[in-house]
mmCIF file of C-alpha atoms and ligand atoms in Angstrom:
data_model
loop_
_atom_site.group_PDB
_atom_site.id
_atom_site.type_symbol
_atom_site.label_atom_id
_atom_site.label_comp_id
_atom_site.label_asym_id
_atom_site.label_seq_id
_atom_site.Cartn_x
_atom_site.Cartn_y
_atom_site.Cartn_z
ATOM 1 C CA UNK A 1 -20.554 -19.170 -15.313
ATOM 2 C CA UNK A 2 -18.992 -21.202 -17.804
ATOM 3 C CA UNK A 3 -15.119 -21.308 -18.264
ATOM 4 C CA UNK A 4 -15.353 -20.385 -22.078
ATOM 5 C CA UNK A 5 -16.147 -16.721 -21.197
ATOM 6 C CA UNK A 6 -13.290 -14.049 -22.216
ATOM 7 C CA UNK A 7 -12.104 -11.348 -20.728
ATOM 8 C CA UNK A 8 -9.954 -8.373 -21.164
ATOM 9 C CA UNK A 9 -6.864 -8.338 -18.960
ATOM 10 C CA UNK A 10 -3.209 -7.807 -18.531
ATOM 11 C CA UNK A 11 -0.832 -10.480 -18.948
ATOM 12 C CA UNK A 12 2.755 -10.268 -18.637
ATOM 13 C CA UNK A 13 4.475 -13.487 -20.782
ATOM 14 C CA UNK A 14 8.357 -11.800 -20.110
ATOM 15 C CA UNK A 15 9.684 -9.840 -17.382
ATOM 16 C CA UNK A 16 11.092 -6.509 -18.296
ATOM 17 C CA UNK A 17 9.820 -2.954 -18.570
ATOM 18 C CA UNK A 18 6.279 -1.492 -18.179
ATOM 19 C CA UNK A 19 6.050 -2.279 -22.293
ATOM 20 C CA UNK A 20 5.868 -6.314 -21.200
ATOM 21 C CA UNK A 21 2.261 -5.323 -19.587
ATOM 22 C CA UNK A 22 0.516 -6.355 -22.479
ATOM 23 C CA UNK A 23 -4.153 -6.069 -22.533
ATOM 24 C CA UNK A 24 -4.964 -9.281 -23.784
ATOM 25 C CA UNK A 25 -8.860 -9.807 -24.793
ATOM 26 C CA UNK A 26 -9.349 -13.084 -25.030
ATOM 27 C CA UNK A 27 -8.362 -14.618 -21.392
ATOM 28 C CA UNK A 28 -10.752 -17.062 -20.016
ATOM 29 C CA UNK A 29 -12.884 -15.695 -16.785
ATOM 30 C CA UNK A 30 -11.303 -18.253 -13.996
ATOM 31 C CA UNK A 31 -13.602 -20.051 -12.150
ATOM 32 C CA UNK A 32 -13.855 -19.892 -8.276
ATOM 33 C CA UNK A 33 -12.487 -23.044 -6.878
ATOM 34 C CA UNK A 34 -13.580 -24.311 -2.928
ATOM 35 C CA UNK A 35 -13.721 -21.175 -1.111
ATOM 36 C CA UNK A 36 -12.864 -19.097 -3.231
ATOM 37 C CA UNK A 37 -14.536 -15.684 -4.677
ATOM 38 C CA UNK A 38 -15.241 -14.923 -8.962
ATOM 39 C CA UNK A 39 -15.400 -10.596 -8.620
ATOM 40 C CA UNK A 40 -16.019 -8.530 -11.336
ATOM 41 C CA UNK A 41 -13.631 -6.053 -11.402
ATOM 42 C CA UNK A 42 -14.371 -2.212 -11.056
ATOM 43 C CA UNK A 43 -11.119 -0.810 -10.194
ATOM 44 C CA UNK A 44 -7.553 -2.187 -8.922
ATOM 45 C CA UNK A 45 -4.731 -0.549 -7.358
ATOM 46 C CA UNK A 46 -1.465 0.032 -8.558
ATOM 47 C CA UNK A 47 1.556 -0.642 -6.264
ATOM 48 C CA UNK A 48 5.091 0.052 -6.400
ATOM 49 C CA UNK A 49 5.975 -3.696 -5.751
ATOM 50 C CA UNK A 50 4.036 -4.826 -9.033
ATOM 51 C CA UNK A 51 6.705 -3.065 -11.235
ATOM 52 C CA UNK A 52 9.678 -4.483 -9.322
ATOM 53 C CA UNK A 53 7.618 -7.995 -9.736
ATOM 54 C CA UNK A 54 6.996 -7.372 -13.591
ATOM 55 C CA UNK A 55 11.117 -6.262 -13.949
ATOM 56 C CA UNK A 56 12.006 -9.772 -12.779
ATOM 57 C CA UNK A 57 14.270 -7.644 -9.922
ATOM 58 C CA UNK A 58 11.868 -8.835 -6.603
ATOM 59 C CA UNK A 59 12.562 -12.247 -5.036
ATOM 60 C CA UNK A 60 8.969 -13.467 -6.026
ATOM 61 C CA UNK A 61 8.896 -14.487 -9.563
ATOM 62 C CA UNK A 62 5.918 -15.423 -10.478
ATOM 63 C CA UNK A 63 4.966 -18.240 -13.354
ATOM 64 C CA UNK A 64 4.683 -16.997 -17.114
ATOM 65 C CA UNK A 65 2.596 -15.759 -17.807
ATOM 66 C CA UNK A 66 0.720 -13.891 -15.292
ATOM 67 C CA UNK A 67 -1.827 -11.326 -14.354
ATOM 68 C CA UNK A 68 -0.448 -8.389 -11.917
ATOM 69 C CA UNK A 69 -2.578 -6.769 -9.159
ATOM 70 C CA UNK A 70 -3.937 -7.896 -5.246
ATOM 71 C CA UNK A 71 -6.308 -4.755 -4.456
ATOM 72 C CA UNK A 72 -9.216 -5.025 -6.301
ATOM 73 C CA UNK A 73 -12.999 -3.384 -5.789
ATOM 74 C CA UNK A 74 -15.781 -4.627 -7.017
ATOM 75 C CA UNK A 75 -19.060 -6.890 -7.305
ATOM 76 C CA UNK A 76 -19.148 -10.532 -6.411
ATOM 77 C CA UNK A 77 -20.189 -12.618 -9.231
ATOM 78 C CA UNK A 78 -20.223 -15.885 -7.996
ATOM 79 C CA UNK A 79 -19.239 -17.693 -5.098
ATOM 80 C CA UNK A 80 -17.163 -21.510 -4.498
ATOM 81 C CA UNK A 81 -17.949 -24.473 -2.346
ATOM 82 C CA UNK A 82 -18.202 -23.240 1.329
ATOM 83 C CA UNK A 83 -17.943 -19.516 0.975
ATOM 84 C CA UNK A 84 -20.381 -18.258 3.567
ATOM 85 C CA UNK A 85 -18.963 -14.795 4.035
ATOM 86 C CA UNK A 86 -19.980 -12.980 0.903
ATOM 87 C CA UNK A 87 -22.516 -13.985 -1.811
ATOM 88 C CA UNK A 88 -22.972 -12.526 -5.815
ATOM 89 C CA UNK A 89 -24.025 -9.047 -6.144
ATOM 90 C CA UNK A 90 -22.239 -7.705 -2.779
ATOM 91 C CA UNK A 91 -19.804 -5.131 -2.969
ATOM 92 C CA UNK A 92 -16.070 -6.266 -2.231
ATOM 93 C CA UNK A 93 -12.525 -5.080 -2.179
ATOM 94 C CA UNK A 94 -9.175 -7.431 -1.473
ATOM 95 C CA UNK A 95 -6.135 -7.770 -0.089
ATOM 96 C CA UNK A 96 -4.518 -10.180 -2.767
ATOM 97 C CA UNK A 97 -6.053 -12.377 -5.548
ATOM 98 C CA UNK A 98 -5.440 -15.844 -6.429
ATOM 99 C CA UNK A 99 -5.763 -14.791 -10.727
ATOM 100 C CA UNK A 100 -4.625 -11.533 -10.660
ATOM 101 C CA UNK A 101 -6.475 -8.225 -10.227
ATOM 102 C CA UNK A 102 -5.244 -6.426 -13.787
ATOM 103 C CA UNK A 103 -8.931 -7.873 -15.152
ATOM 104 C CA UNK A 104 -12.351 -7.206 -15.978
ATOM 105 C CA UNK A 105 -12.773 -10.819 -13.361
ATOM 106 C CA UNK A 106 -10.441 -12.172 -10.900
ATOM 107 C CA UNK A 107 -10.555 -15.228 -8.309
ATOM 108 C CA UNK A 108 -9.685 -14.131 -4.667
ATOM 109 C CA UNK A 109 -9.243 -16.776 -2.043
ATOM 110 C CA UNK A 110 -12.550 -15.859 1.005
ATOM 111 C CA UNK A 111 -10.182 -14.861 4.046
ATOM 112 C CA UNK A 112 -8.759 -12.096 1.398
ATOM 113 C CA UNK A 113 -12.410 -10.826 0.376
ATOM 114 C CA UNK A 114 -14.048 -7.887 2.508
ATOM 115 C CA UNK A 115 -17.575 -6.078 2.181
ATOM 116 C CA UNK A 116 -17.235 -2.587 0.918
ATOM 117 C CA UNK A 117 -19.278 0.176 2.737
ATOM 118 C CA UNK A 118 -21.521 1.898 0.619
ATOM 119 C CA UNK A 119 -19.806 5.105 2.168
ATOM 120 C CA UNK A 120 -16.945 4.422 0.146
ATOM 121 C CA UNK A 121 -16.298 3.856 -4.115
ATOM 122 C CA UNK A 122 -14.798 1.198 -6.264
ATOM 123 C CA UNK A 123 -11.468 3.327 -6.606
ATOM 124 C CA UNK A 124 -11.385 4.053 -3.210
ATOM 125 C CA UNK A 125 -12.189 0.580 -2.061
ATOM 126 C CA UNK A 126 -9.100 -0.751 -4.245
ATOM 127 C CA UNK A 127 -6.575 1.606 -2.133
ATOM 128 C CA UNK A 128 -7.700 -0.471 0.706
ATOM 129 C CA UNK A 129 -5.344 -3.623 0.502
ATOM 130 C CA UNK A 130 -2.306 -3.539 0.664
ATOM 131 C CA UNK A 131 -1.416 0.354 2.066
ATOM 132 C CA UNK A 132 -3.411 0.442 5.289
ATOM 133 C CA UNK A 133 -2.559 -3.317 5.878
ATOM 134 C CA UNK A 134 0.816 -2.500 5.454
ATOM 135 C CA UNK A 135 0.646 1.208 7.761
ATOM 136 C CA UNK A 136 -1.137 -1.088 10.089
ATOM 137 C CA UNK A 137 1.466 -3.429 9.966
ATOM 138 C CA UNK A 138 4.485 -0.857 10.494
ATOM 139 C CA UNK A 139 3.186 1.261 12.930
ATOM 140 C CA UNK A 140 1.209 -1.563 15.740
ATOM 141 C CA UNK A 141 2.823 -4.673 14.712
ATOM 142 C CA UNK A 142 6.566 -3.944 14.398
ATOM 143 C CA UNK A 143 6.764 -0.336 16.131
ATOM 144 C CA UNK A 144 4.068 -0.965 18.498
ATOM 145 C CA UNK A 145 3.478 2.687 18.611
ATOM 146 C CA UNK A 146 1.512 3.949 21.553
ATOM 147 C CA UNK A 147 -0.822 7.103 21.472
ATOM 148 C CA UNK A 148 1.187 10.325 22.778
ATOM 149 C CA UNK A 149 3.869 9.053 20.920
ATOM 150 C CA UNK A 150 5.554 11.048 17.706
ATOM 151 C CA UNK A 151 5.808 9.332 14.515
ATOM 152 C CA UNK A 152 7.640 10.490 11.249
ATOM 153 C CA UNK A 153 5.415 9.278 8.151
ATOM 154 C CA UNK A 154 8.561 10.008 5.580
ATOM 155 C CA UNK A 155 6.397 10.237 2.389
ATOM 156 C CA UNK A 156 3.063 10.750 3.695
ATOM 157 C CA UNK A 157 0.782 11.586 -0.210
ATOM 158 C CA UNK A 158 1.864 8.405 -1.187
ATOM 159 C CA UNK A 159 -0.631 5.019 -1.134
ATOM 160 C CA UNK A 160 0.762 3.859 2.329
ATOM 161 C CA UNK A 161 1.695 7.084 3.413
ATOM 162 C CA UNK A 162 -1.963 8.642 3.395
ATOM 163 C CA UNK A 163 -3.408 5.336 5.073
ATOM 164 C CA UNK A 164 -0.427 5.981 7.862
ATOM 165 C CA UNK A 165 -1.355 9.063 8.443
ATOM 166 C CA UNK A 166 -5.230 8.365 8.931
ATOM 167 C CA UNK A 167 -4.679 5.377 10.831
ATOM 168 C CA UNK A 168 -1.898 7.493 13.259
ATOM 169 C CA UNK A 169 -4.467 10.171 13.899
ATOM 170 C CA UNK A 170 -7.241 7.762 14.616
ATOM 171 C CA UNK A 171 -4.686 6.384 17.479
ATOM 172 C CA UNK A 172 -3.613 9.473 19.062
ATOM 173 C CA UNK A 173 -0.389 9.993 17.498
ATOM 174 C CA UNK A 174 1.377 13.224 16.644
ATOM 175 C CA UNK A 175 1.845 13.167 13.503
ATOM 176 C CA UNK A 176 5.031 14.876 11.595
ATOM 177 C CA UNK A 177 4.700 13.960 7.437
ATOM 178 C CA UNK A 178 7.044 14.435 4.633
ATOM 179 C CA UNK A 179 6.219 15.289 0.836
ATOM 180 C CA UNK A 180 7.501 16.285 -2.252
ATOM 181 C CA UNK A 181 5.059 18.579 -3.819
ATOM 182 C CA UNK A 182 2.813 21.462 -2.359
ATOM 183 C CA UNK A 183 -0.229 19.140 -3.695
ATOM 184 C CA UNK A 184 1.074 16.323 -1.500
ATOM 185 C CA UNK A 185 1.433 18.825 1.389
ATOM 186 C CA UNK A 186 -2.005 19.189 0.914
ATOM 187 C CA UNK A 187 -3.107 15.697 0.968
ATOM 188 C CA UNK A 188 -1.274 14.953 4.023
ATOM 189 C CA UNK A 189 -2.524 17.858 6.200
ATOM 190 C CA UNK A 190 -5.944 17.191 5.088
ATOM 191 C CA UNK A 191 -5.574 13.451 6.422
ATOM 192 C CA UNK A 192 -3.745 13.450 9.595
ATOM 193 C CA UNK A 193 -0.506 14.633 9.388
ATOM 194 C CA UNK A 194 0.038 18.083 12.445
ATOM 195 C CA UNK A 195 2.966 19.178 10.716
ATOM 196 C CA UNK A 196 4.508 18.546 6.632
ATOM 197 C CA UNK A 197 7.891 19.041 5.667
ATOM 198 C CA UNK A 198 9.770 18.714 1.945
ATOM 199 C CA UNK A 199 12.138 15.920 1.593
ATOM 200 C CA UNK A 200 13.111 17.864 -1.334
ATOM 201 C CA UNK A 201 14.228 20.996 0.859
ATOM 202 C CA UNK A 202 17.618 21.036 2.228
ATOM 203 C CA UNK A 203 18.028 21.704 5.942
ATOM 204 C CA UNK A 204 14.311 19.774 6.086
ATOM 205 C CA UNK A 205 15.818 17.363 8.848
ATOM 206 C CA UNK A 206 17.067 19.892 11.058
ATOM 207 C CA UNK A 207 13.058 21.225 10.800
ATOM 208 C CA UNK A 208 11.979 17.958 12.111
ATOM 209 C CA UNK A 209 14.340 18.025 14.977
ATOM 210 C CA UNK A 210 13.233 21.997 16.292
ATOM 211 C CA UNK A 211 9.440 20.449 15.488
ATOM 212 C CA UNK A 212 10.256 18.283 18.011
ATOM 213 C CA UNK A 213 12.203 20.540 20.731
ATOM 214 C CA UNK A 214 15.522 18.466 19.481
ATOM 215 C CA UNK A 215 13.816 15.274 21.488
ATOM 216 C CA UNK A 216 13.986 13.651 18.202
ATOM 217 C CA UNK A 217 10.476 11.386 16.737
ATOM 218 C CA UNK A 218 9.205 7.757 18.507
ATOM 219 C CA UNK A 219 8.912 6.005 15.059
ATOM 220 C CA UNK A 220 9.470 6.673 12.003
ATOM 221 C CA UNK A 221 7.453 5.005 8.972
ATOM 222 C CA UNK A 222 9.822 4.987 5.846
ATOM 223 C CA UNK A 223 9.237 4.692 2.472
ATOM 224 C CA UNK A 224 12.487 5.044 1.157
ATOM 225 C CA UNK A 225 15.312 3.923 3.638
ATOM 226 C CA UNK A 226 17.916 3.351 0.971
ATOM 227 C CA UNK A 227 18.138 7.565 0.867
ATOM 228 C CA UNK A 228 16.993 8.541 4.385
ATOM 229 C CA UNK A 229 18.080 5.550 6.750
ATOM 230 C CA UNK A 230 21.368 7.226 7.846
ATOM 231 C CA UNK A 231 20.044 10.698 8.672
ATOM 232 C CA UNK A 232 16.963 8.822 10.213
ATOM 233 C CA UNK A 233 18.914 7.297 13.035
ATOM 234 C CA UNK A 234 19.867 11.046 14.276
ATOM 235 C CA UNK A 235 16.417 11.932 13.875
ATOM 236 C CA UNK A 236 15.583 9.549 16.715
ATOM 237 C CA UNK A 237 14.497 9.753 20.135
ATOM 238 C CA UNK A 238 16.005 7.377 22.610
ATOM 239 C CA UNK A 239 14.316 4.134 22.116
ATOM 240 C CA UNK A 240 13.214 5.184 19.047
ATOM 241 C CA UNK A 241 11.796 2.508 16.047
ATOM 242 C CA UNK A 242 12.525 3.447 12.265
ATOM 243 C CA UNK A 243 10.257 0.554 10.294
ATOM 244 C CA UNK A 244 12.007 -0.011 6.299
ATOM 245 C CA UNK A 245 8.337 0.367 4.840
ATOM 246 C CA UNK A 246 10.289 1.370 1.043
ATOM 247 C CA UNK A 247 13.445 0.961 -0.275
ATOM 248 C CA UNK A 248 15.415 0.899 -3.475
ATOM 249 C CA UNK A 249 19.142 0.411 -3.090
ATOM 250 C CA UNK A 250 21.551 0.158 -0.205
ATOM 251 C CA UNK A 251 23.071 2.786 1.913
ATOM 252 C CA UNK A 252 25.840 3.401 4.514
ATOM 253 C CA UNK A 253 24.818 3.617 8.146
ATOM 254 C CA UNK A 254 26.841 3.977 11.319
ATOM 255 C CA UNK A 255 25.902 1.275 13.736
ATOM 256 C CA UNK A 256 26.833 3.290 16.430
ATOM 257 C CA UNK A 257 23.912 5.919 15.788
ATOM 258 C CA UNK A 258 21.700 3.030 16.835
ATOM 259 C CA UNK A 259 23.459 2.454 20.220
ATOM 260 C CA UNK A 260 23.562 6.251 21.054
ATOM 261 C CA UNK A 261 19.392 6.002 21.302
ATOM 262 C CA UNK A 262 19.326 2.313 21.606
ATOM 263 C CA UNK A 263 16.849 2.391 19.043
ATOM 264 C CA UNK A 264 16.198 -0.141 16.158
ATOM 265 C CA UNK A 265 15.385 -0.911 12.587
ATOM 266 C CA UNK A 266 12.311 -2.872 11.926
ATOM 267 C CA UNK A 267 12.192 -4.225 8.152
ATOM 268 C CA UNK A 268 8.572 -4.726 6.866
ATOM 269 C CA UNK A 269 6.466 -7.365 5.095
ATOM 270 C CA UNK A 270 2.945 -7.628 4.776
ATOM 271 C CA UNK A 271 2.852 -9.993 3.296
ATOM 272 C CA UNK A 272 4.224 -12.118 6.424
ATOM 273 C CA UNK A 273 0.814 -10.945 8.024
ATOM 274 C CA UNK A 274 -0.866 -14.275 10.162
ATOM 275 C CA UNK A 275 -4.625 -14.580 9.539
ATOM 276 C CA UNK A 276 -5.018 -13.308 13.283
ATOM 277 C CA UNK A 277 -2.774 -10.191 12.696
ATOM 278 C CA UNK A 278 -5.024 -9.669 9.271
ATOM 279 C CA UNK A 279 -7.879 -10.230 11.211
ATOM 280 C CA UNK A 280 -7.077 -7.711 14.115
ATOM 281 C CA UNK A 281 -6.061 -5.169 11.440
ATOM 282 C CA UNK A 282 -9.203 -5.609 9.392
ATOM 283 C CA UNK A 283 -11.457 -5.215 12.729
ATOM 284 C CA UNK A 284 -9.599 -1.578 13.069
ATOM 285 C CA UNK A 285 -9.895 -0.674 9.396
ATOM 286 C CA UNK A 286 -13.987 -1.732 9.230
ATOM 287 C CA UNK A 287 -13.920 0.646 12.555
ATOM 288 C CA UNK A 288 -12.472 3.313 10.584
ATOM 289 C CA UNK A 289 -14.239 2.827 7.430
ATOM 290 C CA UNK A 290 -17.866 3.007 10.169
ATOM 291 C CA UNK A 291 -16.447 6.058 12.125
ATOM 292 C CA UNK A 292 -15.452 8.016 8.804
ATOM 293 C CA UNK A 293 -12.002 8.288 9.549
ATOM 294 C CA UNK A 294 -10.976 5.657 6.918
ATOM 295 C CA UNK A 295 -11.371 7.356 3.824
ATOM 296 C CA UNK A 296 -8.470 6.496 0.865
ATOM 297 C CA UNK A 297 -7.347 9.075 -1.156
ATOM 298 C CA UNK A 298 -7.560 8.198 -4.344
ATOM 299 C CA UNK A 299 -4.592 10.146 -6.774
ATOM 300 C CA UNK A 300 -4.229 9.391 -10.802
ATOM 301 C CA UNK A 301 -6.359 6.890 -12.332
ATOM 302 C CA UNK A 302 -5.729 4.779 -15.129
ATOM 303 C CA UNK A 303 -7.872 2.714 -17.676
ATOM 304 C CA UNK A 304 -6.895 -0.988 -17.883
ATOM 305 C CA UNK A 305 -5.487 -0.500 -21.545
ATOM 306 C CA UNK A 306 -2.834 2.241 -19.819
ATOM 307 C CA UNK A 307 -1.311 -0.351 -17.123
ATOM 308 C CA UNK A 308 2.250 0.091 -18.831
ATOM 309 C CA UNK A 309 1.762 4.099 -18.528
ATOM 310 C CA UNK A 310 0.560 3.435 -14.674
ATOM 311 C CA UNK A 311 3.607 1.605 -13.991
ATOM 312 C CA UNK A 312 6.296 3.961 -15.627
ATOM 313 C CA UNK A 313 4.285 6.704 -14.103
ATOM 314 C CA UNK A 314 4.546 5.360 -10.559
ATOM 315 C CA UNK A 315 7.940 5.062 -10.091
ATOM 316 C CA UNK A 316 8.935 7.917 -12.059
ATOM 317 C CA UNK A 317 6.127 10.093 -9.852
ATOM 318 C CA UNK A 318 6.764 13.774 -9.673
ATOM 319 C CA UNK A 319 5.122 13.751 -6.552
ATOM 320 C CA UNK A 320 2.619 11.492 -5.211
ATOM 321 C CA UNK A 321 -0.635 12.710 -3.703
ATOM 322 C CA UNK A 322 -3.045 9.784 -3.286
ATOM 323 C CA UNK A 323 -3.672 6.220 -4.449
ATOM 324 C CA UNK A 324 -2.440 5.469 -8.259
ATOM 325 C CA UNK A 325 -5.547 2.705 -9.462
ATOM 326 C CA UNK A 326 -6.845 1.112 -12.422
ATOM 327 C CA UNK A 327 -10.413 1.446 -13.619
ATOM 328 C CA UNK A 328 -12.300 -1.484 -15.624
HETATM 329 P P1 NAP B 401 3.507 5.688 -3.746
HETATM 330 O O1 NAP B 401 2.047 5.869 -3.598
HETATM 331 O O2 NAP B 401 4.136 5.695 -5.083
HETATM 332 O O3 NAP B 401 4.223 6.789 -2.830
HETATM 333 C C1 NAP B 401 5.624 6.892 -2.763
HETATM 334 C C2 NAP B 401 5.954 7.820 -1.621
HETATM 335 O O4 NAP B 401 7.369 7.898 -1.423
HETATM 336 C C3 NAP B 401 5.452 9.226 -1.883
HETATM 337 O O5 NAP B 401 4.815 9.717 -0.722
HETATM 338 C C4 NAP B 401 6.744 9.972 -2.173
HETATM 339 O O6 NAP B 401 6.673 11.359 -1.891
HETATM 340 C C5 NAP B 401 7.669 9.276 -1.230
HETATM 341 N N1 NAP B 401 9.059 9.685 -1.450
HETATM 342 C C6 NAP B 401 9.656 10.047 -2.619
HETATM 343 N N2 NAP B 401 10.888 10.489 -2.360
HETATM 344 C C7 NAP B 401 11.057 10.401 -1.021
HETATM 345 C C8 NAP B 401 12.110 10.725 -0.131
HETATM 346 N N3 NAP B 401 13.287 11.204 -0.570
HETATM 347 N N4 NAP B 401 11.935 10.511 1.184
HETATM 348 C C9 NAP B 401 10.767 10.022 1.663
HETATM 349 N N5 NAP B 401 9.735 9.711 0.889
HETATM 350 C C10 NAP B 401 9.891 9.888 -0.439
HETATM 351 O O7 NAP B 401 3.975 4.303 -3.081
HETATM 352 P P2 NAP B 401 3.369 3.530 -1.803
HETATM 353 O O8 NAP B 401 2.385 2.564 -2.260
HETATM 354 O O9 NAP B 401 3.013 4.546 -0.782
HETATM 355 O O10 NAP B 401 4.673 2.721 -1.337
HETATM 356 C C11 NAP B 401 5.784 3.412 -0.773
HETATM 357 C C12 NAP B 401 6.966 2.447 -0.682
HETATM 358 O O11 NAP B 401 6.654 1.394 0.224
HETATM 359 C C13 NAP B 401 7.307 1.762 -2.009
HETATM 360 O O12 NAP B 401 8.724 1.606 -2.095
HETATM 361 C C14 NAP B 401 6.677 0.387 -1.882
HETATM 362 O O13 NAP B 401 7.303 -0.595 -2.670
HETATM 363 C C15 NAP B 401 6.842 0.134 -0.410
HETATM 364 N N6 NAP B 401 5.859 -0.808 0.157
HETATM 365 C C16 NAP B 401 6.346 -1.805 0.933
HETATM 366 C C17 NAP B 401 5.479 -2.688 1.546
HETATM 367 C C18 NAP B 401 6.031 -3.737 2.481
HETATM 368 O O14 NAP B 401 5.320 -4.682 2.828
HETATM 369 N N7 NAP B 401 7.269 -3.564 2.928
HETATM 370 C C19 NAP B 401 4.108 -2.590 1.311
HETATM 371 C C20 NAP B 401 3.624 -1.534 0.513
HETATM 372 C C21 NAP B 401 4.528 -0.643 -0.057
HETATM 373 P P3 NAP B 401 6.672 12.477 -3.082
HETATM 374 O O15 NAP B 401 6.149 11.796 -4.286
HETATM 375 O O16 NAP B 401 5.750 13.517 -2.551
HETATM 376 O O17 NAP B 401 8.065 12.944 -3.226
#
């Protein structure tokens, strides 16, 4: 592999709006440094955190320029000093890339590189990363949800929402699920979720609460607290766990609704994920992904030279139902 050879990828030189993603066709193909993986790049996913990243609005800024993207699919093409784990030609997705996965090649440090199953495809293997490590991460890490227990998935077609739902059936949850669309409703009944409700239909809440006999839900997984926080501390059982998954703006809560049910609010990061909590969460997904009962949902996809449309598109969604990823 020599370092001369180009690429096509996205590079972003300014923050600002989707319009800054710019494909750029003559970017060197990075090499892979000590333990470190070179994959060719079928297919990456699109997440709502790479357009706050790109406005210059997150708290990670990244250096100018840079290449967006950590989920990527696709075929090892060569391997660094002391990789042992994978080797060129295997089949790969990841859960975060040292280059950026926006690319027709990207550099991904080992401990983020996983075999793909044959059972599942390049698009579907890129809405891997960072959703079911993050549902993982919300409903056994910080809820520590037990099976019999009821969890509220509030946004359930969505990337994480869809791996939440899987992964809550899988572990004996009930499962209630909210959506925007009748297409979403659809997604999320087909991959977990007992019961799916409208956050678009007024009175929906009080739904929830006769779903439940008025007992109220365990956990709630929530995608966009900065709307639904309030009335999601009344729709609480005692003890109950709501975990900030999503959110885009502040709201007004009463305190005291948390000391009526002594329950709490869990805010979410995977990215603070230890190598043994990624490890434990990756030994239940490759369980999944053998069983049958990991299979990603894969929603609008988007060719490489339409990353600015992808990112507009995401957070101006008129209804999620599945994975929004990039194809190379
Ligand atoms: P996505 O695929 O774009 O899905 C967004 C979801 O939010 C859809 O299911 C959507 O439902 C739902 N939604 C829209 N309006 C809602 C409402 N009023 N109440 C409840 N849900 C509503 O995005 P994603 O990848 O699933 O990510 C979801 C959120 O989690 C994003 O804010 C993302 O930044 C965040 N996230 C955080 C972490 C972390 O580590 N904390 C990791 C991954 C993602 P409809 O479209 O059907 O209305």
């Amino acid at each position: 592999m020599s370092g001369s050879r180009l690429m096509r990828a996205i590079r972003v030189s300014e923050f600002g709006p989707p319009s800054v993603l710019k494909l750029c066709a003559d970017v060197e193909v990075p090499q892979p440094g000590h333990r470190q993986v070179l994959i060719r790049v079928r297919a990456c996913g699109v997440n709502p955190v790479e357009t706050y990243i790109r406005s210059g609005t997150h708290g990670r800024r990244p250096n100018l320029p840079y290449t967006p993207g950590t989920d990527v699919a696709g075929v090892v093409e060569s391997v660094g000093e002391e990789v042992t784990a994978v080797t060129a030609g295997d089949r790969v997705f990841t859960t975060s890339t040292v280059s950026g996965g926006y690319a027709e090649y990207t550099v991904a440090a080992d401990d983020c590189v996983h075999k793909l199953p044959e059972a599942l495809d390049f698009p579907q293997g890129a809405a891997i990363g960072i959703p079911y490590f993050t549902a993982y991460r919300a409903l056994i890490h910080k809820a520590q949800t037990k099976a019999g227990e009821t969890v509220l998935i509030h946004g359930a077609s969505g990337g994480v929402g869809v791996a939440a739902c899987q992964l809550s059936r899988a572990l004996g949850f009930r499962i209630l699920g909210t959506v925007g669309t009748s297409e979403g409703m659809k997604v999320a009944l087909t991959n977990g979720a007992h019961l799916v409700f409208n956050h678009r239909e007024e009175g929906y809440t009080d739904k929830i609460m006769e779903a439940t006999g008025g007992r109220g839900v365990d956990v709630i997984v929530e995608m966009l607290s900065n709307v639904n926080l309030s009335a999601d501390l009344q729709m609480l059982a005692y003890g109950g766990r709501v975990t900030v998954v999503g959110s885009r703006g502040s709201i007004e809560i009463n305190p005291r609704d948390t000391m009526a049910k002594e329950s709490s609010i869990m805010g979410v990061a995977v990215f603070f994920a230890t190598p043994a909590e990624k490890r434990e969460c990756a030994a239940l997904l490759y369980a999944g992904m053998k069983a049958g009962w990991l299979r990603p949902v894969v929603g609008p996809l988007y060719p490489l030279d339409k990353a600015a449309e992808a990112h507009h598109d995401i957070v101006e969604s008129p209804g999620a139902a599945g994975k929004m990823v990039l194809t190379m």
